[in-house]
Every structure is written in C-alpha cells, then in structure tokens.
mmCIF file with all atom_site columns, C-alpha atoms in Angstrom:
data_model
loop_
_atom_site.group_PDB
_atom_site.id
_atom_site.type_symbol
_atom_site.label_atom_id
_atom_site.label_alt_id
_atom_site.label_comp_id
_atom_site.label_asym_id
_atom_site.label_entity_id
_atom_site.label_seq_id
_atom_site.pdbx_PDB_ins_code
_atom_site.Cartn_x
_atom_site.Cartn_y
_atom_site.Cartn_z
_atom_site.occupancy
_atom_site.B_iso_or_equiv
_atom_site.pdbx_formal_charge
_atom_site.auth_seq_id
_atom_site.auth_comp_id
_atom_site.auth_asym_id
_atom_site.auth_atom_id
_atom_site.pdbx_PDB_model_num
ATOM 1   C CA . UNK A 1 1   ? 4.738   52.858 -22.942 1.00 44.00 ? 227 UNK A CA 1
ATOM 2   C CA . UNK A 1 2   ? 2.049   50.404 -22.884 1.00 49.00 ? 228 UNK A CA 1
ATOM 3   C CA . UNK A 1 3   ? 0.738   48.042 -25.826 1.00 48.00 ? 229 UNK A CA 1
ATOM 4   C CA . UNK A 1 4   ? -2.614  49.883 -25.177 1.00 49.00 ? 230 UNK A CA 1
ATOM 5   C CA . UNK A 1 5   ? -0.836  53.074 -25.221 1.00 39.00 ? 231 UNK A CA 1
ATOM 6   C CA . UNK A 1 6   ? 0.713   51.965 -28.544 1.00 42.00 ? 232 UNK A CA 1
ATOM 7   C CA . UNK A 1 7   ? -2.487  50.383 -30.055 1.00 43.00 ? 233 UNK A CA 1
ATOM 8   C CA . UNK A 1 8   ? -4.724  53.819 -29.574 1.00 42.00 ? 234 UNK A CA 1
ATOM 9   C CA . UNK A 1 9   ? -2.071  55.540 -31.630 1.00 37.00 ? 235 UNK A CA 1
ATOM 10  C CA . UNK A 1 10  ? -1.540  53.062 -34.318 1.00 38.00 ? 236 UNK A CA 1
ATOM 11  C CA . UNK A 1 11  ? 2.188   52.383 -33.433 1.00 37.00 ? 237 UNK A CA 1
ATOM 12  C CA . UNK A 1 12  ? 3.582   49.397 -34.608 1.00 39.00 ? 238 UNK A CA 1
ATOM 13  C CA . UNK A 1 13  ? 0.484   48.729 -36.801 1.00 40.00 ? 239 UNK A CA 1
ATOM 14  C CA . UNK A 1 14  ? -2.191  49.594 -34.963 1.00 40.00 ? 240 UNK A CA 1
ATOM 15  C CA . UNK A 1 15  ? -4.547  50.235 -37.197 1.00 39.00 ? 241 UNK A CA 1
ATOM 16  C CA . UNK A 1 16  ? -4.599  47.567 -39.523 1.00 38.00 ? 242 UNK A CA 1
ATOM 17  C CA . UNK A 1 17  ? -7.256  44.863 -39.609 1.00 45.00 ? 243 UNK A CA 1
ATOM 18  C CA . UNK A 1 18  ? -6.898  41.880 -37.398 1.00 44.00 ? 244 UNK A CA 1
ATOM 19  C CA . UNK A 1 19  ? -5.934  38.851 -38.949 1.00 56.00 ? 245 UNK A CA 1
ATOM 20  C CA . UNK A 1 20  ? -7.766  35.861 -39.246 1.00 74.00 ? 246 UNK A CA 1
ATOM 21  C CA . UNK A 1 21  ? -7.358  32.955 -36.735 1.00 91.00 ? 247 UNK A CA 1
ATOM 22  C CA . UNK A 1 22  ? -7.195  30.308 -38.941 1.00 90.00 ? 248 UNK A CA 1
ATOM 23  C CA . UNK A 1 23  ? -4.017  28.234 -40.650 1.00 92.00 ? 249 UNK A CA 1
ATOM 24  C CA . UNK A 1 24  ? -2.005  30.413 -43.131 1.00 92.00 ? 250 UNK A CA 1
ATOM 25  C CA . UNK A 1 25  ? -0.134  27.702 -44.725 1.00 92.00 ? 251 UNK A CA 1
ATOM 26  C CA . UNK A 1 26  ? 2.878   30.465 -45.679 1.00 93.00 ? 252 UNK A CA 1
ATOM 27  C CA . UNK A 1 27  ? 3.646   30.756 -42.058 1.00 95.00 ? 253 UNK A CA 1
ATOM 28  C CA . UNK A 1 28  ? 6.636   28.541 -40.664 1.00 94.00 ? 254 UNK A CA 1
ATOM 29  C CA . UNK A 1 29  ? 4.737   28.475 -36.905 1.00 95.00 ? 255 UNK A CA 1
ATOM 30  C CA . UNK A 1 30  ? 1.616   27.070 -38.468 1.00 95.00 ? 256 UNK A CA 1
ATOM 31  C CA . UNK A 1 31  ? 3.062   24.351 -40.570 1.00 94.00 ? 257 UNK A CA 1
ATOM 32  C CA . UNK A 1 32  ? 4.849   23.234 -37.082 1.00 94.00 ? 258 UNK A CA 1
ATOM 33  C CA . UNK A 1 33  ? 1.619   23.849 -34.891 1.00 93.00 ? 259 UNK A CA 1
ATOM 34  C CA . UNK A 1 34  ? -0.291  21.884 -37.226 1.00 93.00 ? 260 UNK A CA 1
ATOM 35  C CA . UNK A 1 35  ? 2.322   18.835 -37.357 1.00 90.00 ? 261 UNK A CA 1
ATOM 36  C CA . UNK A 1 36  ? 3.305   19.728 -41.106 1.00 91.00 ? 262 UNK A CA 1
ATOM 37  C CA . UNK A 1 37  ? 6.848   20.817 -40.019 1.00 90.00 ? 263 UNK A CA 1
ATOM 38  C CA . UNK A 1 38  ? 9.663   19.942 -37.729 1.00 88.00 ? 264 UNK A CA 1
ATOM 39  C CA . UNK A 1 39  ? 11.158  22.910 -35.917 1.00 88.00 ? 265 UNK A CA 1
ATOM 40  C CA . UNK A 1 40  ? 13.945  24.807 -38.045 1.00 81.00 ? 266 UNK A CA 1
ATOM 41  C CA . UNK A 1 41  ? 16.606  23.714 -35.724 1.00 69.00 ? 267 UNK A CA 1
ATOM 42  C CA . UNK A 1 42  ? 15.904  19.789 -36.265 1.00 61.00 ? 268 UNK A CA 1
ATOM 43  C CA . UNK A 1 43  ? 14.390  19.388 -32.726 1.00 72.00 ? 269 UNK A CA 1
ATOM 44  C CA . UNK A 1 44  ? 11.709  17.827 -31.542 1.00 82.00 ? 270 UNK A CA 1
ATOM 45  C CA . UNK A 1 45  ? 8.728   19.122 -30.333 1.00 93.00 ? 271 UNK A CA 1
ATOM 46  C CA . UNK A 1 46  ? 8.840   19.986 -26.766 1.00 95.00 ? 272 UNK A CA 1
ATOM 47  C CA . UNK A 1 47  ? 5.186   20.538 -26.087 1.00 96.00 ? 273 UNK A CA 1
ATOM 48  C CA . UNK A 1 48  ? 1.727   20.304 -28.371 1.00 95.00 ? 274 UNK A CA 1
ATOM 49  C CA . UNK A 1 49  ? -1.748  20.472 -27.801 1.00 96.00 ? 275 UNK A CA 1
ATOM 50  C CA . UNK A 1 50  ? -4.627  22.122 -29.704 1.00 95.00 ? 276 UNK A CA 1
ATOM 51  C CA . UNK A 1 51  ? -3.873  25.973 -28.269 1.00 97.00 ? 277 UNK A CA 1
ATOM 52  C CA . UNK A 1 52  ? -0.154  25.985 -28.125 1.00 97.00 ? 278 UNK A CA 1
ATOM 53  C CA . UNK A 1 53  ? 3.335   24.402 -29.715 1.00 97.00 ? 279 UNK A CA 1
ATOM 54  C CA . UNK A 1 54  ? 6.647   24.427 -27.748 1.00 97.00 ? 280 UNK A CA 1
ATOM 55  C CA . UNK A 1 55  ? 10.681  23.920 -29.318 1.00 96.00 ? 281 UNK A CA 1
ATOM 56  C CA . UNK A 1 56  ? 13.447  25.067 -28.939 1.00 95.00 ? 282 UNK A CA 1
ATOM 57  C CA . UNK A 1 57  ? 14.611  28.621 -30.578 1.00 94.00 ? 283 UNK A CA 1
ATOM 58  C CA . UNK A 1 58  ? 16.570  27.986 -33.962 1.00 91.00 ? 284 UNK A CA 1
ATOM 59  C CA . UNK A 1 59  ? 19.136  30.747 -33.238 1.00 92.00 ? 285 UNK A CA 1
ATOM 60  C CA . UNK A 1 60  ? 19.136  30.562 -29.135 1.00 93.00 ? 286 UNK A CA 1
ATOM 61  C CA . UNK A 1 61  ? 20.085  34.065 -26.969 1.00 95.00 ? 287 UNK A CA 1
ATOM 62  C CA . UNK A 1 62  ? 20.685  32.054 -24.022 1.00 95.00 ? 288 UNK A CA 1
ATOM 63  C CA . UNK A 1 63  ? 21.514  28.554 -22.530 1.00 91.00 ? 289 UNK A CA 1
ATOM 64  C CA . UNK A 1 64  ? 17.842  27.645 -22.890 1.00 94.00 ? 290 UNK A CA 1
ATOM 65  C CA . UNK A 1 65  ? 15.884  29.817 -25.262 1.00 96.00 ? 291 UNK A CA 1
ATOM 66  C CA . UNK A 1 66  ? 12.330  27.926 -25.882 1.00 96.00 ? 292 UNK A CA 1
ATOM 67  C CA . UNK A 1 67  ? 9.243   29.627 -28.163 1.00 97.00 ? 293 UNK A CA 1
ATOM 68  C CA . UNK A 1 68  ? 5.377   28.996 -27.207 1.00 98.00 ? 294 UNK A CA 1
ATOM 69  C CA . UNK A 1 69  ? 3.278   29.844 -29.878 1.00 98.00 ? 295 UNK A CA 1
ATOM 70  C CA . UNK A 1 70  ? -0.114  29.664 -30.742 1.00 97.00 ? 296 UNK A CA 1
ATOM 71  C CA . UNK A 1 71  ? -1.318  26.907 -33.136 1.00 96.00 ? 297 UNK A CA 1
ATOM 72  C CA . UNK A 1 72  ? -4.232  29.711 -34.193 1.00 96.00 ? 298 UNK A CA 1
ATOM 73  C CA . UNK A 1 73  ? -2.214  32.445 -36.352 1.00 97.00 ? 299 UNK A CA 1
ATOM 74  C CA . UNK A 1 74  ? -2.422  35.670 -34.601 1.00 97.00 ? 300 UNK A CA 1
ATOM 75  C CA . UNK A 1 75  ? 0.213   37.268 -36.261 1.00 96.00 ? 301 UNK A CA 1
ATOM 76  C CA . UNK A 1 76  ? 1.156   39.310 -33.013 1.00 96.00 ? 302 UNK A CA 1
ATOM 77  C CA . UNK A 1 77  ? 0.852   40.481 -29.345 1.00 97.00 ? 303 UNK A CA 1
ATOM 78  C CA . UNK A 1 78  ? -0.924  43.433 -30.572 1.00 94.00 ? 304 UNK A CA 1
ATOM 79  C CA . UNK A 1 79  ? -3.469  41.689 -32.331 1.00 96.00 ? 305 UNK A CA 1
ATOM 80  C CA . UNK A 1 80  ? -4.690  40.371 -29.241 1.00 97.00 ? 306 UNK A CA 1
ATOM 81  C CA . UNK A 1 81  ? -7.780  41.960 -27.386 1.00 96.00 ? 307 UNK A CA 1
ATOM 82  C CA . UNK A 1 82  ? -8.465  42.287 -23.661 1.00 96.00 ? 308 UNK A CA 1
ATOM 83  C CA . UNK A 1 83  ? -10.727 39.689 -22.845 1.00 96.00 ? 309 UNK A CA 1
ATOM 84  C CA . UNK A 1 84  ? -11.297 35.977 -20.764 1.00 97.00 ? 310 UNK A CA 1
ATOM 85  C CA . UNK A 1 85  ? -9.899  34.197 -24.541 1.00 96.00 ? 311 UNK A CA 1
ATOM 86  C CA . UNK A 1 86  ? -6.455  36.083 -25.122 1.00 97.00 ? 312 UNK A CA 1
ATOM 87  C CA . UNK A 1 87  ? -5.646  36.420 -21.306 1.00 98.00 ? 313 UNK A CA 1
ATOM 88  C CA . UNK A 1 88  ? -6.054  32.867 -20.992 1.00 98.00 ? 314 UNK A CA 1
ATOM 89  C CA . UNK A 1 89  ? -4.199  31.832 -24.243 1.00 98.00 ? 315 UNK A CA 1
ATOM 90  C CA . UNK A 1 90  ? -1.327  34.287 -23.106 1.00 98.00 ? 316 UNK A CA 1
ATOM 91  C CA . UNK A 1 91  ? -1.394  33.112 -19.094 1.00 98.00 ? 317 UNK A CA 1
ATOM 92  C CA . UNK A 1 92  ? -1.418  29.543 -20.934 1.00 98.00 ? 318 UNK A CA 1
ATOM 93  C CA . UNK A 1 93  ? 1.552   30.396 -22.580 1.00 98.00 ? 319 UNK A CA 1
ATOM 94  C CA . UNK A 1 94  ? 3.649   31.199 -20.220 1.00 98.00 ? 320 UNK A CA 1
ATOM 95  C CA . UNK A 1 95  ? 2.736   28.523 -17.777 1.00 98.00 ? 321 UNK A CA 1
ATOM 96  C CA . UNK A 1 96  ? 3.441   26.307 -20.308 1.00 98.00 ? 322 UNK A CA 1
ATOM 97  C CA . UNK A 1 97  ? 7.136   28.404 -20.610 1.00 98.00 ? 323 UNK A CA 1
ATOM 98  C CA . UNK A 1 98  ? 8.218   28.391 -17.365 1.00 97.00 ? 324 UNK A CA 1
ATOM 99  C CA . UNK A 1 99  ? 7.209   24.633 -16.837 1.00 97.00 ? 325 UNK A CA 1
ATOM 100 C CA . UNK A 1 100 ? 9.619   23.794 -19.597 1.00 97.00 ? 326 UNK A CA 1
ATOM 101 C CA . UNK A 1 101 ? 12.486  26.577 -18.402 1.00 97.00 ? 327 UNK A CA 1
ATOM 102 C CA . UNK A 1 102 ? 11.870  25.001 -15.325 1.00 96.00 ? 328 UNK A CA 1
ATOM 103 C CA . UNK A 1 103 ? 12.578  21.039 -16.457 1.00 95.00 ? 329 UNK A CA 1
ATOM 104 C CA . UNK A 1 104 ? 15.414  21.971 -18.708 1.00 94.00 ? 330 UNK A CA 1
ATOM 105 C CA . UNK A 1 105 ? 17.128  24.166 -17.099 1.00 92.00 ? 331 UNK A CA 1
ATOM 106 C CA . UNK A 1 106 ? 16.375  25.027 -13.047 1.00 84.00 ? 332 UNK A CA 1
ATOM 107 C CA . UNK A 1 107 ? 17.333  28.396 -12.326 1.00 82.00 ? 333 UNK A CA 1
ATOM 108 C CA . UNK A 1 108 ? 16.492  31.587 -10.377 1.00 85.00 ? 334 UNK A CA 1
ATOM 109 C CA . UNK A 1 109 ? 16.904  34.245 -13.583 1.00 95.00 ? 335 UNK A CA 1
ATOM 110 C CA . UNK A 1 110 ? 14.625  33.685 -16.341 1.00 97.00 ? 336 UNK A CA 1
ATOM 111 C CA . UNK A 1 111 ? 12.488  36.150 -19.244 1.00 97.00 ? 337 UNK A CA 1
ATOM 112 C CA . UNK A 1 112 ? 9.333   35.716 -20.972 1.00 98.00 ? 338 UNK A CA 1
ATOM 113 C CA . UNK A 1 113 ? 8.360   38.415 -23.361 1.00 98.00 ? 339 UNK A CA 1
ATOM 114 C CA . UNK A 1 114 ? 7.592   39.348 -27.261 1.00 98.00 ? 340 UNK A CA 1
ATOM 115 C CA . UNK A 1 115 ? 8.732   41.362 -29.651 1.00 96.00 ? 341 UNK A CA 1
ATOM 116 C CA . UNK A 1 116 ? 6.457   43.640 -31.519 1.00 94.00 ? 342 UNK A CA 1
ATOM 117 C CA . UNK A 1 117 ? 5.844   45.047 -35.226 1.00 93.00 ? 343 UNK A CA 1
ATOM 118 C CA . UNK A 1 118 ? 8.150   45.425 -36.918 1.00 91.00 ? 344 UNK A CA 1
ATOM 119 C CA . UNK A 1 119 ? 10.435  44.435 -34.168 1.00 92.00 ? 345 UNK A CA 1
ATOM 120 C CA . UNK A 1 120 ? 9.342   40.677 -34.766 1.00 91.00 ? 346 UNK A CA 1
ATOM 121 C CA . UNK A 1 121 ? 11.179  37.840 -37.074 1.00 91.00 ? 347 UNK A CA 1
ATOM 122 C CA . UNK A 1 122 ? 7.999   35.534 -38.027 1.00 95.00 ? 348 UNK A CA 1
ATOM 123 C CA . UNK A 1 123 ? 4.509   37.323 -38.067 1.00 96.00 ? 349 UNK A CA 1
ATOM 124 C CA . UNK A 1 124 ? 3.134   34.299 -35.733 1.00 97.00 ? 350 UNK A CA 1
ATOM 125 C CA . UNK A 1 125 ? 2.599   35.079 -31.723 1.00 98.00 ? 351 UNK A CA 1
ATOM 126 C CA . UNK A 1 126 ? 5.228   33.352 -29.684 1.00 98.00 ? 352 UNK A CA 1
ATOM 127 C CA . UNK A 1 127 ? 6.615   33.981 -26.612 1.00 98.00 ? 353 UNK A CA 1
ATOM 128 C CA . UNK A 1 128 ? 10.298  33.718 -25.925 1.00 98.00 ? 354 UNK A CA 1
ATOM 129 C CA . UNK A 1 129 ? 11.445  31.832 -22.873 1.00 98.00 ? 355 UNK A CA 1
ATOM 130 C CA . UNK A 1 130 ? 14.837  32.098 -21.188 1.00 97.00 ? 356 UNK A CA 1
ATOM 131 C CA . UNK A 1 131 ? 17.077  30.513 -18.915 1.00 97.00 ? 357 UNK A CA 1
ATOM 132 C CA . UNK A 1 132 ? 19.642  33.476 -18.566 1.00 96.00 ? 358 UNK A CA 1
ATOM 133 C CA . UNK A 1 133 ? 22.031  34.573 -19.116 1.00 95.00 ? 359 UNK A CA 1
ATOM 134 C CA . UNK A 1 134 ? 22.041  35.984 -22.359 1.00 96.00 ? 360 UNK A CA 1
ATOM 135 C CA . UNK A 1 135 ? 24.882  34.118 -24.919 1.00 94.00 ? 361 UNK A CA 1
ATOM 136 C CA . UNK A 1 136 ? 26.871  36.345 -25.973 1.00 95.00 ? 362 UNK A CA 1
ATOM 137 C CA . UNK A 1 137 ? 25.655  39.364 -23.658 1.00 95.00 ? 363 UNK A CA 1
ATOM 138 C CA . UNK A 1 138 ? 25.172  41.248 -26.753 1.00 95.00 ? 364 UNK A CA 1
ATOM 139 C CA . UNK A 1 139 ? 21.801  38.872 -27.636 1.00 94.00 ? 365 UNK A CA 1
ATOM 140 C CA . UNK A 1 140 ? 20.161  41.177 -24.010 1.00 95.00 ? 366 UNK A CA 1
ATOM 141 C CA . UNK A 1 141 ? 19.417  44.024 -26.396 1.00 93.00 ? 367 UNK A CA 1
ATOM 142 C CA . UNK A 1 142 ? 17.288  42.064 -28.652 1.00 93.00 ? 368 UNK A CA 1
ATOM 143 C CA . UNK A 1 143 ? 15.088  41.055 -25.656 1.00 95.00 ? 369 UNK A CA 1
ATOM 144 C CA . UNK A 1 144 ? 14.505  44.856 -24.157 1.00 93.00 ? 370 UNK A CA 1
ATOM 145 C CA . UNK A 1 145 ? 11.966  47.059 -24.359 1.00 91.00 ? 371 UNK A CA 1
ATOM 146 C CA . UNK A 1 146 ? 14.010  50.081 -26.365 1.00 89.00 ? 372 UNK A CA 1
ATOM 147 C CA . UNK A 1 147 ? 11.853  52.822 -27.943 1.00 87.00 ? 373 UNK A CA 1
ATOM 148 C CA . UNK A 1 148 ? 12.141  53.759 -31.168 1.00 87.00 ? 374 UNK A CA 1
ATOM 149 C CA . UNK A 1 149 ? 10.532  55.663 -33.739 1.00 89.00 ? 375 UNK A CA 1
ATOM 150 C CA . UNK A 1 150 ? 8.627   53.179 -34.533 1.00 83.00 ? 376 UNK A CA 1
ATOM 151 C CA . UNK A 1 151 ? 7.107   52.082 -31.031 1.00 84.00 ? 377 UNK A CA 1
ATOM 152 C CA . UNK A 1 152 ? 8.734   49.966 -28.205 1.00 88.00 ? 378 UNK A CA 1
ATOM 153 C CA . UNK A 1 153 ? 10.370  46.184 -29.388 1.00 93.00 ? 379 UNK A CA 1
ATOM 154 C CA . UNK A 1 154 ? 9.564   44.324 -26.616 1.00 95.00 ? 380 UNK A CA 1
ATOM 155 C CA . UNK A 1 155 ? 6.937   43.733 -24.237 1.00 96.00 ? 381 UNK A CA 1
ATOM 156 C CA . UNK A 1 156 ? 7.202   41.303 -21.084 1.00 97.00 ? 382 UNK A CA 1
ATOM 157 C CA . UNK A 1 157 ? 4.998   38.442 -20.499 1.00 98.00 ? 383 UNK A CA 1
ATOM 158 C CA . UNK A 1 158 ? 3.619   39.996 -17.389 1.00 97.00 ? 384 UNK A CA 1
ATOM 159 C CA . UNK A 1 159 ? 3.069   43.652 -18.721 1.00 96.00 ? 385 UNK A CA 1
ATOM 160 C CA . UNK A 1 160 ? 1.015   41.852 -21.677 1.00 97.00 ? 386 UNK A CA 1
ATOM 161 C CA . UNK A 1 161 ? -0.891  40.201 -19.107 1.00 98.00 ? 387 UNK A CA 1
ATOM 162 C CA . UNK A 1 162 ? -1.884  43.221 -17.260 1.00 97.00 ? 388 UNK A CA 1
ATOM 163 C CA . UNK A 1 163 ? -3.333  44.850 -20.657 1.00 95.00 ? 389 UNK A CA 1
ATOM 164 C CA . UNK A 1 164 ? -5.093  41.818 -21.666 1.00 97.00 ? 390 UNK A CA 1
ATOM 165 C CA . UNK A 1 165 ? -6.903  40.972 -18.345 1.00 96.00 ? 391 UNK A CA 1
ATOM 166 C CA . UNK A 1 166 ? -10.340 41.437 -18.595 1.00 93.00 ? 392 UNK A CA 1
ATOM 167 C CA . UNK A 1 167 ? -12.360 44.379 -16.974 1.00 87.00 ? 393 UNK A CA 1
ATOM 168 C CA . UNK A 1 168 ? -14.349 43.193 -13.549 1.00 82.00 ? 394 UNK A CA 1
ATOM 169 C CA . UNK A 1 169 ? -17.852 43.107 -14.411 1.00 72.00 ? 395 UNK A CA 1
ATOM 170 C CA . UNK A 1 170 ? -19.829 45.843 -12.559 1.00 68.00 ? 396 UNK A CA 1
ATOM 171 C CA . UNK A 1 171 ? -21.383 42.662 -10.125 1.00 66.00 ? 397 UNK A CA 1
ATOM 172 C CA . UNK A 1 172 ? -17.854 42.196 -9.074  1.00 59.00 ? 398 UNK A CA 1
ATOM 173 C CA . UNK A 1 173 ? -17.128 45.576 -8.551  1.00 55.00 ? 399 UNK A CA 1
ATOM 174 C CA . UNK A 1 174 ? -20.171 45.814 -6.303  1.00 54.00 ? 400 UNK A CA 1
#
C-alpha cells in the first residue's frame, strides 16, 4: 500500500483538512523547534536551523534512535503534498538523519521512516533515525509497515520520497 493509495481512500485520515503550518504552541515538537523547550529526554539539541530540529528519541528502539522534525507543524507524513516544497523538506530530513546516524554511530544497517495516523505518538512530522539493531528486538515491530484496519503504520523514508517527488513538467518529458 502506498500513502497515495491510502490518501485517495481516506485511510488514516485522509480526508480531513490540512493543518496549518504555523506554531501550535500545544505541540511538544514546536515548543523544541522554536527554542521554547529542551528535548524530553534532557538532551541537547543535536541539530537546528529554520526548516528542521534534531535530538535524540526520549524512549530509544535502538543504540542510536535520533528524530528530525519540522520546525513548521505539519502534523503528519500524510499531510504532505507532492511537490518541489515537501520533497525537499522530506529529502532535507533525511540527509540531515543519516549525517547524524552517521557521526554518532558509523554503521552499515540503519532505518529512516514514519509512522502514520493513528499509528503516530505526537501529531508533529518527524522522522525516526536508526542505528540498528533494534533494543530489545521486540521495539522492530513498532518500526514496520503492518496493515491494519486502519491503514499501514509505517512508511519508509524512501517510499515517502517516491510519492512526494514532483511530476516532470511536460518540457522535460519532451
């Protein structure tokens, strides 16, 4: 199943209205993007700037479990439209993710990915980076796409890529 797939049958919330962009000062990831808020787990900051905020996970699934989100509040993956702005934000994202996997913890066997409605803990878009393995093993479940009733859980960094990139205009495709 594919978030597109998903989104034109109004799983996992399809059909409600996008949410604003701006700060929503009820939500944890904002008050940290903006600088209002330390990361729940008492560490610092690993990354800022004015698209994106880095830390560490508060309840880690693996050696090094790091979230990127968005200093805008999208409230999830599936708000997100194909387009230049949301496939950059997202491609941003993960560079920024596997940079940081990369400097704290060099390994071969990583994940990026995010849960989905109502699969997701905080209604903020972040993506969750891993140096693997999973700790305990048990934690892997959490982090796989598993359908349900109520739409997939999960969706990779690189499968949200491919629905967000944007169509080639027709001059390219001439």
């Amino acid at each position: 199943m594919t978030l597109s797939w998903l989104l034109s049958r109004g799983v996992c919330g399809g059909q409600r209205q996008v949410a604003s962009r701006e700060y929503d000062s009820s939500c944890v990831f904002c008050r940290v993007g903006s600088g209002e808020e330390e990361p729940a787990n008492s560490k610092a900051v690993l990354h800022k700037n004015d698209r994106m905020v880095a830390f560490h996970d508060r309840s880690p699934a693996a050696d090094v479990h790091i979230l990127v989100c968005s200093v805008a509040h999208i409230e999830s993956a599936k708000d997100l439209k194909r387009g230049e702005e949301d496939f950059k934000l997202v491609s941003d994202m993960l560079d920024l993710g596997k940079t940081l996997i990369a400097e704290l913890a060099p390994q071969d066997e990583t994940q990026y990915g995010f849960h989905l409605p109502p699969f997701n803990s905080v209604d903020h878009l972040h993506l969750h980076c891993f140096a693997l393995p999973f700790r305990p093993a048990w934690k892997a479940w959490k982090y796989k796409q598993l359908p349900t009733p109520l739409g997939t859980t999960y969706l990779t960094a690189s499968e949200l890529l491919k629905e967000l990139r944007p169509e080639p205009s027709v001059s390219e495709t001439a």
